Amino acid sequence: MAAPMLRWVGRGRRWTFARVDGGSCHRREAPTGSTSNRIRGRSSVAQQPLYTTQKPRKGEHKWAAVVGLEIHAQISSNSKLFSGSQVRFSAPPNSLVSFFDASLPGTLPVLNRRCVEAAVMTGLALNCHINKKSLFDRKHYFYADLPAGYQITQQRLPIAVNGSLTYGVCAGKKQSQVIPKTVRIKQIQLEQDSGKSLHDDLRSQTLIDLNRAGVGLLEVVLEPDLSCGEEAATAVRELQLILQALGTSQANMAEGQLRVDANISVHHPGEPLGVRTEVKNLNSIRFLAKAIDYEIQRQINELENGGEILNETRSFHYQLGCTMSMRDKEGKQDYRFMPEPNLPPLVLYDATSLPAGADPQQVINIDQIRETLPELPSVTRERLVQQYGMLLEHSFTLLNEVGLLEFFQNVMKETRAEPKKVTSWVLNTFLGYLKQQNLAVSESPVTPSALAELLDMLDSRTISSAAAKQVFEELWKREGKTPGQIVSEKQLELMEDRGALEQLCHSMMEAHPQVVMDLKKGNPRAINKLIGLVRKATQSRADPAMIKEILEKKLSS
């Protein structure tokens, strides 16, 4: 039987129940992510590159762009911010709705302790000042998926203020240099999410799902310190990693757990800031960068052609790669903020202000939460560089791909190979195959144990590097064989018979006298030709160093 959904019926402002039996339904917001991203529900380097590289465009040197972000992160909690309703993605429509979520008369909010602790922990990780007293407010606006007609938020006195977020932007010809940058954080506030509006075009009706209504959100407001899509994308990705490390939010953008609104304007350096536009509901890091860069160039083109920028809300159409106007913001909306009468001030304590004999279950201790902070991504990168001697940009890559750091560390636990060799195989060979197949690390057919065994065989000179790549290719075919079995079946072990190898080298020199002549004339590259011929004859089973040693000995004799 079809799931019941609340339906909003046009001008009469009436709520009715409807059943979804078919039809084409989609969200109110414009599409902001690819279908594959939304279905897979994961982050992949192949799908979400963090940096955009663009050639300078006409007139761009005359303009400066200013970008500010408002980021909404869904708090990892079993229940909603002010009710006991369960939080679960993809639940049947309107199956996780309490009386309070539906705004029935007489219902009152009860603050979720877990959400407050998550906000404090996030604020501490982002170098914020935690307000020991914060207030809740009602933000009034009318929309079909907001049954109360207002949202409970923290407009006057939020829980955390004045923080900073440090991120790294890759630069240089090969994107091998990491430049640290910092964006100021204006505030972090607790607020409740709205429901979802799904528009049925075939039946000309809108269906309402209130499962998301009342889910706890952290709104992180960044100061307008960013200047392009690349900076915005890397800052959001760094915040995403921090939230995931803290466990305060899963921050899965494909499931709507992290959504970004970007405020963008352009101006001539030294002149007042320009009129800004807001691009709403960006739920992909890659499309966030594209939307911002497109909007910057659109505004520049508009101004250079004698037009003007409207203060409006826009959406990003991922298929067309452009932003589109949604609604005008020239007439500033009056949200009629007022104190939330049903919630007292939120009071927090630290070690110095904690009342004697206070029940730990009834108070929140800021210093106690500070002591439980886990290792943050910036510290993890420093540890990787010091522990394994890897380049800083390699540590960024390991953290940016979901699950890759854990895979790398599991390989390191089981192999005798040097960290440098493991890093090279994981970031080049392993990650390269993932990109080609558009797979996440969790979907890889090659396990850490298998790669560790392969690297041990390579390290012990059981096989050559070329043979190791053949073995890895066989492992990727998901046939369930170990590297040792593949090496044995295909006879890929290095040749141990030096006499046979000397005879083969002698035969190659006789078969290619011109190459030998070039060598004797002083062309050092000619020996590589002979080495390649010998390796081909041995199906890459011969050690290139041994081949070179034999050839040089024969040439000098």
mmCIF file of C-alpha atoms in Angstrom, residues 124-498:
data_model
loop_
_atom_site.group_PDB
_atom_site.id
_atom_site.type_symbol
_atom_site.label_atom_id
_atom_site.label_comp_id
_atom_site.label_asym_id
_atom_site.label_seq_id
_atom_site.Cartn_x
_atom_site.Cartn_y
_atom_site.Cartn_z
ATOM 1 C CA LEU A 124 35.690 23.672 20.284
ATOM 2 C CA ALA A 125 37.166 21.876 17.262
ATOM 3 C CA LEU A 126 36.674 25.041 15.187
ATOM 4 C CA ASN A 127 38.393 27.291 17.740
ATOM 5 C CA CYS A 128 35.146 29.030 18.716
ATOM 6 C CA HIS A 129 34.242 30.789 21.913
ATOM 7 C CA ILE A 130 31.481 28.764 23.587
ATOM 8 C CA ASN A 131 28.785 30.965 25.076
ATOM 9 C CA LYS A 132 27.865 29.737 28.544
ATOM 10 C CA LYS A 133 24.448 31.246 27.973
ATOM 11 C CA SER A 134 22.668 31.000 24.632
ATOM 12 C CA LEU A 135 19.091 31.702 23.591
ATOM 13 C CA PHE A 136 16.521 30.158 21.281
ATOM 14 C CA ASP A 137 14.390 32.237 18.906
ATOM 15 C CA ARG A 138 11.482 31.774 16.565
ATOM 16 C CA LYS A 139 12.141 32.634 12.937
ATOM 17 C CA HIS A 140 8.781 33.122 11.248
ATOM 18 C CA TYR A 141 8.234 32.307 7.600
ATOM 19 C CA PHE A 142 5.505 30.497 5.780
ATOM 20 C CA TYR A 143 6.092 27.394 3.715
ATOM 21 C CA ALA A 144 4.141 24.197 3.269
ATOM 22 C CA ASP A 145 6.785 21.928 4.811
ATOM 23 C CA LEU A 146 7.056 24.082 7.979
ATOM 24 C CA PRO A 147 3.780 23.271 9.779
ATOM 25 C CA ALA A 148 4.425 25.541 12.783
ATOM 26 C CA GLY A 149 4.956 28.590 10.575
ATOM 27 C CA TYR A 150 8.266 29.249 12.336
ATOM 28 C CA GLN A 151 11.644 27.615 12.858
ATOM 29 C CA ILE A 152 13.342 27.398 16.256
ATOM 30 C CA THR A 153 16.884 28.717 15.841
ATOM 31 C CA GLN A 154 19.488 30.859 17.648
ATOM 32 C CA GLN A 155 19.538 34.297 16.050
ATOM 33 C CA ARG A 156 20.345 36.607 18.974
ATOM 34 C CA LEU A 157 22.840 34.621 21.028
ATOM 35 C CA PRO A 158 24.125 31.402 19.390
ATOM 36 C CA ILE A 159 25.943 28.623 21.185
ATOM 37 C CA ALA A 160 29.380 29.340 19.620
ATOM 38 C CA VAL A 161 30.994 32.397 18.002
ATOM 39 C CA ASN A 162 34.275 33.769 16.627
ATOM 40 C CA GLY A 163 36.018 30.630 15.382
ATOM 41 C CA SER A 164 38.314 29.789 12.500
ATOM 42 C CA LEU A 165 38.762 27.006 9.976
ATOM 43 C CA THR A 166 42.179 26.324 8.426
ATOM 44 C CA TYR A 167 42.277 24.473 5.116
ATOM 45 C CA GLY A 168 44.870 23.780 2.434
ATOM 46 C CA VAL A 169 44.662 24.745 -1.242
ATOM 47 C CA CYS A 170 46.843 22.857 -3.699
ATOM 48 C CA ALA A 171 48.967 25.020 -5.990
ATOM 49 C CA GLY A 172 51.866 24.665 -8.394
ATOM 50 C CA LYS A 173 52.108 23.111 -11.840
ATOM 51 C CA LYS A 174 51.417 19.611 -10.545
ATOM 52 C CA GLN A 175 49.144 20.716 -7.676
ATOM 53 C CA SER A 176 51.910 19.434 -5.391
ATOM 54 C CA GLN A 177 52.221 22.451 -3.115
ATOM 55 C CA VAL A 178 49.735 22.942 -0.276
ATOM 56 C CA ILE A 179 49.080 26.555 0.735
ATOM 57 C CA PRO A 180 47.359 26.925 4.138
ATOM 58 C CA LYS A 181 44.494 29.409 4.345
ATOM 59 C CA THR A 182 42.075 30.381 7.089
ATOM 60 C CA VAL A 183 38.426 31.439 6.991
ATOM 61 C CA ARG A 184 36.783 33.055 10.013
ATOM 62 C CA ILE A 185 33.685 31.483 11.515
ATOM 63 C CA LYS A 186 31.080 34.000 12.581
ATOM 64 C CA GLN A 187 28.885 31.638 14.584
ATOM 65 C CA ILE A 188 27.544 28.138 15.055
ATOM 66 C CA GLN A 189 23.888 27.826 16.001
ATOM 67 C CA LEU A 190 21.459 25.051 16.769
ATOM 68 C CA GLU A 191 18.245 24.942 14.760
ATOM 69 C CA GLN A 192 15.603 22.538 13.542
ATOM 70 C CA ASP A 193 15.288 21.362 9.960
ATOM 71 C CA SER A 194 12.116 21.669 7.864
ATOM 72 C CA GLY A 195 10.261 18.890 6.088
ATOM 73 C CA LYS A 196 10.448 18.103 2.386
ATOM 74 C CA SER A 197 8.153 19.284 -0.393
ATOM 75 C CA LEU A 198 7.870 16.917 -3.334
ATOM 76 C CA HIS A 199 6.168 18.282 -6.432
ATOM 77 C CA ASP A 200 4.100 15.861 -8.500
ATOM 78 C CA ASP A 201 4.081 17.441 -11.964
ATOM 79 C CA LEU A 202 1.752 14.854 -13.474
ATOM 80 C CA ARG A 203 -0.988 15.560 -10.945
ATOM 81 C CA SER A 204 -0.140 19.238 -10.342
ATOM 82 C CA GLN A 205 0.097 18.776 -6.618
ATOM 83 C CA THR A 206 2.700 19.055 -3.871
ATOM 84 C CA LEU A 207 3.264 16.276 -1.350
ATOM 85 C CA ILE A 208 4.719 16.909 2.078
ATOM 86 C CA ASP A 209 7.029 14.538 3.980
ATOM 87 C CA LEU A 210 7.654 15.628 7.575
ATOM 88 C CA ASN A 211 10.209 12.935 8.464
ATOM 89 C CA ARG A 212 12.965 15.544 8.306
ATOM 90 C CA ALA A 213 10.976 18.199 10.184
ATOM 91 C CA GLY A 214 12.596 18.914 13.531
ATOM 92 C CA VAL A 215 15.874 17.105 12.838
ATOM 93 C CA GLY A 216 18.728 18.875 14.622
ATOM 94 C CA LEU A 217 21.012 21.045 12.502
ATOM 95 C CA LEU A 218 24.268 22.857 13.112
ATOM 96 C CA GLU A 219 24.362 26.030 11.040
ATOM 97 C CA VAL A 220 27.983 27.106 10.565
ATOM 98 C CA VAL A 221 28.193 30.661 9.234
ATOM 99 C CA LEU A 222 31.515 31.568 7.599
ATOM 100 C CA GLU A 223 32.660 35.141 7.169
ATOM 101 C CA PRO A 224 33.049 36.283 3.518
ATOM 102 C CA ASP A 225 36.779 35.508 3.425
ATOM 103 C CA LEU A 226 36.675 33.256 0.346
ATOM 104 C CA SER A 227 37.252 34.368 -3.221
ATOM 105 C CA CYS A 228 36.535 31.451 -5.570
ATOM 106 C CA GLY A 229 34.948 28.028 -5.917
ATOM 107 C CA GLU A 230 38.195 26.210 -5.188
ATOM 108 C CA GLU A 231 38.624 27.870 -1.805
ATOM 109 C CA ALA A 232 34.978 27.266 -0.899
ATOM 110 C CA ALA A 233 35.175 23.598 -1.912
ATOM 111 C CA THR A 234 38.336 22.910 0.067
ATOM 112 C CA ALA A 235 36.993 24.736 3.136
ATOM 113 C CA VAL A 236 33.743 22.741 3.072
ATOM 114 C CA ARG A 237 35.630 19.491 2.541
ATOM 115 C CA GLU A 238 37.850 20.269 5.539
ATOM 116 C CA LEU A 239 34.780 21.022 7.656
ATOM 117 C CA GLN A 240 33.215 17.771 6.459
ATOM 118 C CA LEU A 241 36.299 15.822 7.577
ATOM 119 C CA ILE A 242 36.258 17.548 10.976
ATOM 120 C CA LEU A 243 32.568 16.756 11.548
ATOM 121 C CA GLN A 244 33.131 13.133 10.598
ATOM 122 C CA ALA A 245 36.189 12.854 12.851
ATOM 123 C CA LEU A 246 34.205 14.309 15.761
ATOM 124 C CA GLY A 247 31.193 12.100 15.049
ATOM 125 C CA THR A 248 28.918 15.137 15.385
ATOM 126 C CA SER A 249 27.619 14.682 11.827
ATOM 127 C CA GLN A 250 27.985 12.027 9.179
ATOM 128 C CA ALA A 251 28.066 14.969 6.742
ATOM 129 C CA ASN A 252 27.018 12.786 3.801
ATOM 130 C CA MET A 253 26.141 15.353 1.157
ATOM 131 C CA ALA A 254 24.438 12.776 -1.068
ATOM 132 C CA GLU A 255 21.881 12.159 1.716
ATOM 133 C CA GLY A 256 21.378 15.863 2.427
ATOM 134 C CA GLN A 257 23.281 15.745 5.721
ATOM 135 C CA LEU A 258 25.472 18.652 4.636
ATOM 136 C CA ARG A 259 23.983 21.484 2.568
ATOM 137 C CA VAL A 260 25.604 24.755 1.597
ATOM 138 C CA ASP A 261 24.251 28.190 0.691
ATOM 139 C CA ALA A 262 26.771 30.493 -0.994
ATOM 140 C CA ASN A 263 26.575 34.303 -0.960
ATOM 141 C CA ILE A 264 28.545 35.763 -3.871
ATOM 142 C CA SER A 265 29.376 39.273 -5.055
ATOM 143 C CA VAL A 266 32.022 40.979 -7.204
ATOM 144 C CA HIS A 267 33.512 44.466 -7.063
ATOM 145 C CA HIS A 268 36.480 46.503 -8.224
ATOM 146 C CA PRO A 269 39.316 46.377 -5.675
ATOM 147 C CA GLY A 270 39.200 49.457 -3.465
ATOM 148 C CA GLU A 271 35.519 50.080 -4.099
ATOM 149 C CA PRO A 272 32.474 49.109 -1.978
ATOM 150 C CA LEU A 273 31.289 45.527 -2.149
ATOM 151 C CA GLY A 274 28.832 44.672 -4.896
ATOM 152 C CA VAL A 275 25.268 43.397 -4.682
ATOM 153 C CA ARG A 276 25.296 39.778 -3.622
ATOM 154 C CA THR A 277 23.291 36.806 -4.808
ATOM 155 C CA GLU A 278 22.631 33.635 -2.855
ATOM 156 C CA VAL A 279 22.949 30.199 -4.444
ATOM 157 C CA LYS A 280 20.872 27.785 -2.347
ATOM 158 C CA ASN A 281 21.007 24.122 -1.412
ATOM 159 C CA LEU A 282 24.306 22.951 -2.878
ATOM 160 C CA ASN A 283 24.796 19.334 -1.802
ATOM 161 C CA SER A 284 27.935 18.366 -3.711
ATOM 162 C CA ILE A 285 31.443 19.726 -3.197
ATOM 163 C CA ARG A 286 32.175 19.555 -6.911
ATOM 164 C CA PHE A 287 28.993 21.437 -7.818
ATOM 165 C CA LEU A 288 29.631 23.962 -5.047
ATOM 166 C CA ALA A 289 32.893 24.944 -6.755
ATOM 167 C CA LYS A 290 31.256 25.011 -10.183
ATOM 168 C CA ALA A 291 28.274 27.067 -9.021
ATOM 169 C CA ILE A 292 30.440 29.707 -7.350
ATOM 170 C CA ASP A 293 32.834 30.036 -10.282
ATOM 171 C CA TYR A 294 29.927 30.276 -12.727
ATOM 172 C CA GLU A 295 28.125 32.885 -10.638
ATOM 173 C CA ILE A 296 31.278 35.008 -10.287
ATOM 174 C CA GLN A 297 31.797 35.047 -14.043
ATOM 175 C CA ARG A 298 28.091 35.679 -14.694
ATOM 176 C CA GLN A 299 28.139 38.743 -12.488
ATOM 177 C CA ILE A 300 31.336 40.029 -14.114
ATOM 178 C CA ASN A 301 29.858 39.591 -17.592
ATOM 179 C CA GLU A 302 26.616 41.266 -16.542
ATOM 180 C CA LEU A 303 28.385 44.326 -15.120
ATOM 181 C CA GLU A 304 30.813 44.647 -18.021
ATOM 182 C CA ASN A 305 27.883 44.621 -20.448
ATOM 183 C CA GLY A 306 26.181 47.503 -18.626
ATOM 184 C CA GLY A 307 23.710 45.424 -16.627
ATOM 185 C CA GLU A 308 23.094 45.266 -12.903
ATOM 186 C CA ILE A 309 23.151 42.486 -10.339
ATOM 187 C CA LEU A 310 19.883 41.753 -8.591
ATOM 188 C CA ASN A 311 19.729 40.788 -4.952
ATOM 189 C CA GLU A 312 18.141 37.398 -5.517
ATOM 190 C CA THR A 313 18.181 33.739 -4.611
ATOM 191 C CA ARG A 314 19.458 31.379 -7.307
ATOM 192 C CA SER A 315 19.839 27.633 -7.720
ATOM 193 C CA PHE A 316 22.503 25.627 -9.542
ATOM 194 C CA HIS A 317 21.407 23.369 -12.393
ATOM 195 C CA TYR A 318 24.014 20.622 -12.467
ATOM 196 C CA GLN A 319 23.059 19.387 -15.947
ATOM 197 C CA LEU A 320 23.347 22.799 -17.578
ATOM 198 C CA GLY A 321 26.228 23.886 -15.355
ATOM 199 C CA CYS A 322 24.684 27.283 -14.606
ATOM 200 C CA THR A 323 22.796 29.132 -11.898
ATOM 201 C CA MET A 324 19.135 30.035 -12.382
ATOM 202 C CA SER A 325 16.978 32.661 -10.674
ATOM 203 C CA MET A 326 14.551 31.340 -8.057
ATOM 204 C CA ARG A 327 13.126 34.391 -6.310
ATOM 205 C CA ASP A 328 13.773 38.083 -5.745
ATOM 206 C CA LYS A 329 15.242 39.286 -2.431
ATOM 207 C CA GLU A 330 15.034 43.053 -3.057
ATOM 208 C CA GLY A 331 12.207 43.393 -0.564
ATOM 209 C CA LYS A 332 13.857 42.096 2.598
ATOM 210 C CA GLN A 333 11.731 39.417 4.245
ATOM 211 C CA ASP A 334 10.678 40.160 7.802
ATOM 212 C CA TYR A 335 11.209 36.958 9.759
ATOM 213 C CA ARG A 336 9.714 38.561 12.873
ATOM 214 C CA PHE A 337 12.312 37.043 15.201
ATOM 215 C CA MET A 338 11.104 36.666 18.756
ATOM 216 C CA PRO A 339 12.327 34.777 21.835
ATOM 217 C CA GLU A 340 11.163 31.164 21.981
ATOM 218 C CA PRO A 341 8.726 31.277 24.928
ATOM 219 C CA ASN A 342 8.767 27.528 25.556
ATOM 220 C CA LEU A 343 12.538 27.170 26.015
ATOM 221 C CA PRO A 344 14.560 28.793 28.804
ATOM 222 C CA PRO A 345 18.118 30.072 28.172
ATOM 223 C CA LEU A 346 20.601 27.273 27.508
ATOM 224 C CA VAL A 347 23.218 27.456 30.274
ATOM 225 C CA LEU A 348 26.548 25.628 30.004
ATOM 226 C CA TYR A 349 29.336 25.279 32.557
ATOM 227 C CA ASP A 350 33.079 24.791 32.738
ATOM 228 C CA ALA A 351 35.274 23.453 35.530
ATOM 229 C CA THR A 352 35.329 26.802 37.328
ATOM 230 C CA SER A 353 31.619 27.560 37.167
ATOM 231 C CA LEU A 354 30.174 24.076 37.699
ATOM 232 C CA PRO A 355 27.877 24.145 40.769
ATOM 233 C CA ALA A 356 28.939 21.949 43.657
ATOM 234 C CA GLY A 357 26.979 18.721 43.800
ATOM 235 C CA ALA A 358 25.457 19.240 40.323
ATOM 236 C CA ASP A 359 24.011 16.145 38.653
ATOM 237 C CA PRO A 360 26.269 15.342 35.652
ATOM 238 C CA GLN A 361 23.196 14.224 33.721
ATOM 239 C CA GLN A 362 21.565 17.611 34.128
ATOM 240 C CA VAL A 363 24.474 19.880 33.165
ATOM 241 C CA ILE A 364 26.920 20.093 30.268
ATOM 242 C CA ASN A 365 30.573 20.671 31.146
ATOM 243 C CA ILE A 366 32.515 22.405 28.348
ATOM 244 C CA ASP A 367 35.916 21.364 29.745
ATOM 245 C CA GLN A 368 34.820 17.738 29.991
ATOM 246 C CA ILE A 369 33.818 17.769 26.318
ATOM 247 C CA ARG A 370 37.129 19.435 25.423
ATOM 248 C CA GLU A 371 39.005 16.503 26.980
ATOM 249 C CA THR A 372 37.140 14.016 24.762
ATOM 250 C CA LEU A 373 38.016 15.697 21.458
ATOM 251 C CA PRO A 374 39.466 13.118 19.040
ATOM 252 C CA GLU A 375 42.407 13.611 16.694
ATOM 253 C CA LEU A 376 41.433 16.215 14.098
ATOM 254 C CA PRO A 377 42.348 15.968 10.389
ATOM 255 C CA SER A 378 45.108 18.600 10.628
ATOM 256 C CA VAL A 379 46.785 16.644 13.436
ATOM 257 C CA THR A 380 46.337 13.390 11.520
ATOM 258 C CA ARG A 381 48.156 14.875 8.517
ATOM 259 C CA GLU A 382 51.045 16.026 10.673
ATOM 260 C CA ARG A 383 51.271 12.575 12.230
ATOM 261 C CA LEU A 384 51.322 10.867 8.829
ATOM 262 C CA VAL A 385 54.102 13.156 7.609
ATOM 263 C CA GLN A 386 56.199 12.526 10.728
ATOM 264 C CA GLN A 387 55.449 8.828 11.122
ATOM 265 C CA TYR A 388 55.789 7.733 7.510
ATOM 266 C CA GLY A 389 57.873 10.517 5.991
ATOM 267 C CA MET A 390 55.290 11.184 3.298
ATOM 268 C CA LEU A 391 54.714 14.488 1.531
ATOM 269 C CA LEU A 392 52.060 16.786 2.959
ATOM 270 C CA GLU A 393 50.004 16.669 -0.252
ATOM 271 C CA HIS A 394 49.931 12.852 0.025
ATOM 272 C CA SER A 395 48.458 13.134 3.515
ATOM 273 C CA PHE A 396 45.723 15.394 2.120
ATOM 274 C CA THR A 397 44.856 12.792 -0.524
ATOM 275 C CA LEU A 398 44.688 9.990 2.041
ATOM 276 C CA LEU A 399 42.198 11.929 4.158
ATOM 277 C CA ASN A 400 40.111 13.385 1.343
ATOM 278 C CA GLU A 401 39.018 10.020 -0.043
ATOM 279 C CA VAL A 402 36.576 8.222 2.237
ATOM 280 C CA GLY A 403 38.151 5.102 3.694
ATOM 281 C CA LEU A 404 41.551 5.520 2.017
ATOM 282 C CA LEU A 405 43.479 6.365 5.198
ATOM 283 C CA GLU A 406 42.097 3.289 6.959
ATOM 284 C CA PHE A 407 43.024 1.149 3.937
ATOM 285 C CA PHE A 408 46.573 2.567 3.937
ATOM 286 C CA GLN A 409 47.034 1.991 7.659
ATOM 287 C CA ASN A 410 45.768 -1.602 7.401
ATOM 288 C CA VAL A 411 48.282 -2.292 4.629
ATOM 289 C CA MET A 412 51.061 -0.806 6.762
ATOM 290 C CA LYS A 413 50.148 -3.130 9.651
ATOM 291 C CA GLU A 414 50.583 -6.259 7.513
ATOM 292 C CA THR A 415 53.529 -5.490 5.230
ATOM 293 C CA ARG A 416 57.289 -5.245 5.634
ATOM 294 C CA ALA A 417 57.549 -2.821 2.709
ATOM 295 C CA GLU A 418 58.804 0.718 3.231
ATOM 296 C CA PRO A 419 56.112 3.389 3.868
ATOM 297 C CA LYS A 420 57.223 5.274 0.761
ATOM 298 C CA LYS A 421 56.531 2.234 -1.431
ATOM 299 C CA VAL A 422 53.174 1.585 0.250
ATOM 300 C CA THR A 423 52.171 5.237 -0.218
ATOM 301 C CA SER A 424 53.086 5.089 -3.904
ATOM 302 C CA TRP A 425 51.072 1.920 -4.517
ATOM 303 C CA VAL A 426 48.010 3.130 -2.600
ATOM 304 C CA LEU A 427 47.900 6.630 -4.125
ATOM 305 C CA ASN A 428 48.959 5.760 -7.659
ATOM 306 C CA THR A 429 48.045 2.171 -8.529
ATOM 307 C CA PHE A 430 45.182 1.452 -6.107
ATOM 308 C CA LEU A 431 43.532 4.875 -6.279
ATOM 309 C CA GLY A 432 44.046 4.974 -10.043
ATOM 310 C CA TYR A 433 42.050 1.757 -10.461
ATOM 311 C CA LEU A 434 39.300 3.136 -8.216
ATOM 312 C CA LYS A 435 39.018 6.239 -10.384
ATOM 313 C CA GLN A 436 38.898 4.231 -13.588
ATOM 314 C CA GLN A 437 36.087 2.058 -12.257
ATOM 315 C CA ASN A 438 34.343 4.918 -10.379
ATOM 316 C CA LEU A 439 34.406 2.905 -7.166
ATOM 317 C CA ALA A 440 34.627 3.808 -3.494
ATOM 318 C CA VAL A 441 37.365 2.321 -1.331
ATOM 319 C CA SER A 442 34.775 0.095 0.363
ATOM 320 C CA GLU A 443 33.884 -1.380 -3.038
ATOM 321 C CA SER A 444 37.451 -2.325 -3.959
ATOM 322 C CA PRO A 445 38.037 -5.976 -4.918
ATOM 323 C CA VAL A 446 41.593 -5.726 -3.546
ATOM 324 C CA THR A 447 41.807 -6.022 0.230
ATOM 325 C CA PRO A 448 44.548 -4.464 2.395
ATOM 326 C CA SER A 449 45.790 -7.979 3.196
ATOM 327 C CA ALA A 450 46.144 -8.855 -0.493
ATOM 328 C CA LEU A 451 48.030 -5.656 -1.278
ATOM 329 C CA ALA A 452 50.270 -6.174 1.767
ATOM 330 C CA GLU A 453 51.141 -9.710 0.586
ATOM 331 C CA LEU A 454 51.892 -8.404 -2.899
ATOM 332 C CA LEU A 455 54.181 -5.669 -1.551
ATOM 333 C CA ASP A 456 55.991 -8.218 0.639
ATOM 334 C CA MET A 457 56.711 -10.338 -2.436
ATOM 335 C CA LEU A 458 57.979 -7.256 -4.247
ATOM 336 C CA ASP A 459 60.079 -6.199 -1.252
ATOM 337 C CA SER A 460 61.678 -9.661 -0.934
ATOM 338 C CA ARG A 461 62.499 -9.584 -4.673
ATOM 339 C CA THR A 462 60.315 -12.607 -5.309
ATOM 340 C CA ILE A 463 58.758 -10.762 -8.257
ATOM 341 C CA SER A 464 59.649 -7.704 -10.322
ATOM 342 C CA SER A 465 57.717 -4.428 -10.261
ATOM 343 C CA ALA A 466 56.254 -5.208 -13.698
ATOM 344 C CA ALA A 467 55.106 -8.628 -12.493
ATOM 345 C CA ALA A 468 53.617 -7.018 -9.389
ATOM 346 C CA LYS A 469 51.430 -4.835 -11.610
ATOM 347 C CA GLN A 470 50.284 -7.952 -13.484
ATOM 348 C CA VAL A 471 49.383 -9.598 -10.183
ATOM 349 C CA PHE A 472 47.469 -6.489 -9.055
ATOM 350 C CA GLU A 473 45.513 -6.527 -12.311
ATOM 351 C CA GLU A 474 44.580 -10.157 -11.694
ATOM 352 C CA LEU A 475 43.535 -9.349 -8.125
ATOM 353 C CA TRP A 476 41.201 -6.676 -9.460
ATOM 354 C CA LYS A 477 39.275 -9.320 -11.426
ATOM 355 C CA ARG A 478 37.654 -10.596 -8.183
ATOM 356 C CA GLU A 479 38.588 -14.245 -8.782
ATOM 357 C CA GLY A 480 39.362 -14.858 -5.101
ATOM 358 C CA LYS A 481 43.016 -15.807 -5.622
ATOM 359 C CA THR A 482 45.871 -14.669 -3.422
ATOM 360 C CA PRO A 483 48.953 -12.938 -4.875
ATOM 361 C CA GLY A 484 50.998 -16.057 -4.144
ATOM 362 C CA GLN A 485 48.606 -18.258 -6.125
ATOM 363 C CA ILE A 486 48.613 -15.861 -9.077
ATOM 364 C CA VAL A 487 52.422 -15.694 -9.129
ATOM 365 C CA SER A 488 52.674 -19.486 -9.008
ATOM 366 C CA GLU A 489 50.057 -20.104 -11.721
ATOM 367 C CA LYS A 490 51.504 -17.554 -14.131
ATOM 368 C CA GLN A 491 55.140 -18.314 -13.252
ATOM 369 C CA LEU A 492 55.962 -14.708 -12.514
ATOM 370 C CA GLU A 493 58.793 -15.350 -10.020
ATOM 371 C CA LEU A 494 62.086 -13.612 -10.695
ATOM 372 C CA MET A 495 64.645 -15.713 -12.556
ATOM 373 C CA GLU A 496 67.218 -17.055 -10.113
ATOM 374 C CA ASP A 497 69.350 -18.827 -12.734
ATOM 375 C CA ARG A 498 72.085 -16.264 -13.394
#
